[in-house]
Structure formats: structure tokens, C-alpha cells
C-alpha positions in Angstrom: 0.0 -0.1 0.1 2.5 2.3 0.9 5.0 1.6 -1.9 2.3 1.8 -4.6 1.0 5.1 -3.0 -2.6 3.9 -3.3 -3.5 3.9 0.4 -6.4 1.9 1.6 -8.9 3.1 -1.1 -9.8 6.3 0.7 -8.7 8.2 -2.2 -8.7 6.8 -5.8 -8.1 8.5 -9.3 -11.3 8.9 -11.3 -10.1 10.2 -14.5 -8.1 8.4 -17.3 -5.1 10.7 -16.9 -5.3 10.5 -13.1 -5.3 6.6 -13.4 -2.4 6.7 -15.7 -0.5 9.0 -13.5 -1.3 6.8 -10.4 -0.2 3.7 -12.5 3.3 5.3 -13.5 3.6 6.4 -9.8 2.9 2.9 -8.5 5.5 1.4 -10.7 8.2 4.1 -10.0 7.7 3.6 -6.2 7.9 -0.1 -6.5 11.1 0.3 -8.6 12.8 2.6 -6.3 12.6 0.1 -3.6 12.8 -3.1 -5.5 15.9 -2.4 -7.5 18.1 -1.2 -4.4 16.8 -4.2 -2.4 17.9 -6.7 -5.2 21.3 -5.0 -5.2 21.6 -5.2 -1.6 20.5 -8.8 -1.5 23.2 -9.7 -4.1 25.8 -7.8 -2.1 24.8 -9.7 1.2 24.9 -13.0 -0.6 28.3 -12.5 -2.0 29.7 -11.2 1.5 28.2 -14.4 3.2 29.8 -16.6 0.6 33.1 -14.8 1.4 32.6 -15.1 5.1 32.1 -18.7 4.9 35.4 -19.2 3.2 37.6 -19.3 6.4 41.0 -20.9 7.1 40.3 -24.3 8.7 42.7 -26.9 9.9 41.1 -29.2 7.2 41.6 -26.7 4.4 45.3 -26.4 5.2 45.7 -30.2 5.5 44.4 -30.6 2.0 47.4 -28.7 0.7 49.9 -31.2 -0.6 52.8 -29.0 0.2 51.8 -29.6 4.0 51.3 -33.4 3.6 53.2 -35.2 6.3 52.9 -32.4 9.0 51.5 -33.4 12.2 48.5 -31.6 13.6 50.3 -29.1 15.7 52.3 -28.0 12.5 49.2 -27.8 10.3 47.6 -25.7 13.2 50.4 -23.3 13.4 50.5 -22.9 9.6 46.7 -22.4 9.6 47.1 -19.3 11.9 49.5 -17.7 9.3 47.3 -18.0 6.3 44.8 -15.5 5.3 41.7 -16.3 3.2 41.2 -14.2 -0.1 38.9 -14.5 -3.0 39.7 -13.2 -6.5 37.0 -12.7 -9.0 37.4 -14.1 -12.6 39.8 -12.2 -14.8 41.3 -10.5 -11.8 45.3 -10.1 -11.9 46.2 -11.5 -8.5 50.0 -10.5 -8.9 51.7 -8.5 -11.7 55.1 -9.0 -13.3 57.5 -6.4 -11.7 55.5 -5.8 -8.6 57.0 -6.4 -5.2 56.5 -9.7 -3.8 54.5 -9.4 -0.5 53.0 -12.9 -0.3 52.7 -16.3 -1.8 49.3 -18.0 -2.5 47.8 -21.5 -2.1 44.9 -22.3 -4.5 41.9 -23.8 -2.6 39.2 -23.7 -5.4 39.2 -22.3 -8.9 42.0 -21.8 -11.7 44.6 -19.2 -12.4 46.7 -18.7 -15.4 50.4 -17.8 -15.0 51.8 -15.6 -17.8 55.0 -17.1 -18.8 56.8 -17.6 -21.9 56.6 -19.3 -24.4 53.4 -20.9 -23.0 51.1 -19.6 -20.1 50.6 -22.3 -17.3 47.3 -23.0 -15.5 47.2 -24.0 -11.8 44.6 -25.6 -10.1 43.3 -26.4 -6.5 46.1 -27.6 -4.3 48.8 -25.8 -6.1 50.7 -22.5 -5.2 52.1 -19.5 -6.8 54.1 -16.4 -5.8 57.0 -18.4 -4.2 59.9 -17.7 -6.6 60.1 -13.8 -5.9 60.0 -14.6 -2.1 62.7 -17.2 -2.4 65.0 -14.9 -4.4 63.7 -11.7 -2.6 63.0 -10.1 -6.0 60.1 -8.6 -7.8 57.3 -10.8 -9.4 58.5 -12.9 -12.3 55.1 -13.4 -13.9 51.6 -12.0 -14.0 48.8 -14.3 -12.4 45.3 -14.0 -13.4 42.1 -15.7 -12.1 40.3 -17.6 -14.8 37.3 -18.2 -12.5 36.6 -17.0 -9.0 39.3 -18.5 -7.0 39.7 -19.1 -3.3 43.1 -18.4 -2.0 45.2 -18.7 1.1 47.8 -16.0 1.2 51.0 -16.3 3.2 52.8 -13.1 4.0 56.4 -12.8 3.0 57.6 -12.3 6.8 55.5 -15.5 7.6 56.8 -17.2 4.6 60.4 -16.7 5.8 59.5 -17.8 9.3 58.0 -21.0 8.0 61.0 -21.7 5.7 63.2 -21.6 8.7 60.9 -23.7 11.0 60.3 -26.5 8.3 63.3 -27.1 6.2 61.5 -29.9 4.4 58.8 -27.5 3.2 61.5 -25.2 2.0 63.2 -27.9 0.1 59.9 -28.8 -1.7 59.1 -25.1 -2.5 62.6 -24.6 -3.8 62.3 -27.7 -5.9 58.9 -26.6 -7.4 60.4 -23.0 -8.0 63.5 -24.5 -9.8 61.3 -26.7 -11.9 59.3 -23.6 -13.0 62.1 -21.3 -13.8 64.2 -24.0 -15.8 64.2 -23.3 -19.3 62.6 -26.2 -21.6 65.1 -28.5 -23.1 65.5 -28.0 -26.8 64.3 -31.0 -29.0 67.0 -33.6 -29.6 67.6 -34.2 -33.2 68.3 -38.0 -34.2 
């Protein structure tokens, strides 16, 4: 009644022009409330989805890099990781930027812009470690191909983790070396 501005029938338009004006006024009144309500509802739903993605012991335990750690080790690492959600087509890191964190992919897919062919990474894989290991700027741009749920590990926490767990440092270094090694030229026979 209030949104349509028709009241409880105590006043009604009688003329054709009055009825048209009342009809347009009703539609505008409803649109003025319905459109913003829809936008707000979408925003709330998105925020709830983000809030539901939290770092848990189970999510950290699923990361292959941390396989073999005991419960206390996984719990200490879980406290260091921060959840992030990147929308599709968003550049998570850019070549030449300072390295502030490394990222673990929990869901979704990213593309690493390396030459000669871009590389796709999926759930369970990580990126951003090369610049942190070498203490340099980013060596590639990484773009989300779909909405991606990430766990980020800040640079200072990365260094502490590498000191605390030398076997993890060795695995990270091995992956980084494999990613930076130039492809072997084809052998001629």
C-alpha cells in the first residue's frame, strides 16, 4: 500500500489521466525500492559466501605441500594463512611488482603468464614463491580464470615458515626451480 501510494482506497483516481499518473507512480515507487533491495541482497549473498570461506585445519591439511605435517604443525600454519577471494579475470599478482605474499589455491583456476606458453594452476597448487625465495620482484602475472579461493602467506610469515620447516623449504625450492628451468630443446636424431 505504501510503496504503490494507493492507500487503503480512501482516495482513488477517477479520470483516465489520473489513473495513468497513479499507475506510473506505483511502478516508479515499487522500482525505487525493488531495484536497490535486489542490489543489496546480491551484495549480502556475496559477502556471506566470502565470510564462509575461512581458514580451517582441514583446508590447510588438504594442501599437498603440507602433507606429512603433524596436527600441531598444520594448526600453526593455519594461523599464518589469510583467506582471499579473487573474482574471475582479476590479476592477483603482476610481473614487476614487489613480492608481498605467496598464494595457495583452494578452489578455482589461475593462469600464470610465462613464456613461451602460459601455465594453468588449480586447487592444491601454489604460486608467488619464486620472488619470495629470491627476494626479487614478481616474475610473472597471475590472473584468475574463474572465481578463486586463495590462502595467502605474507612474506615475513613465509620466511619464518621456511626456517621452521626445512623440508617444506626444500619442496618449495624444488617446485620453483622446475618452474624457472628453461625447457630443453628437442633432440635431433
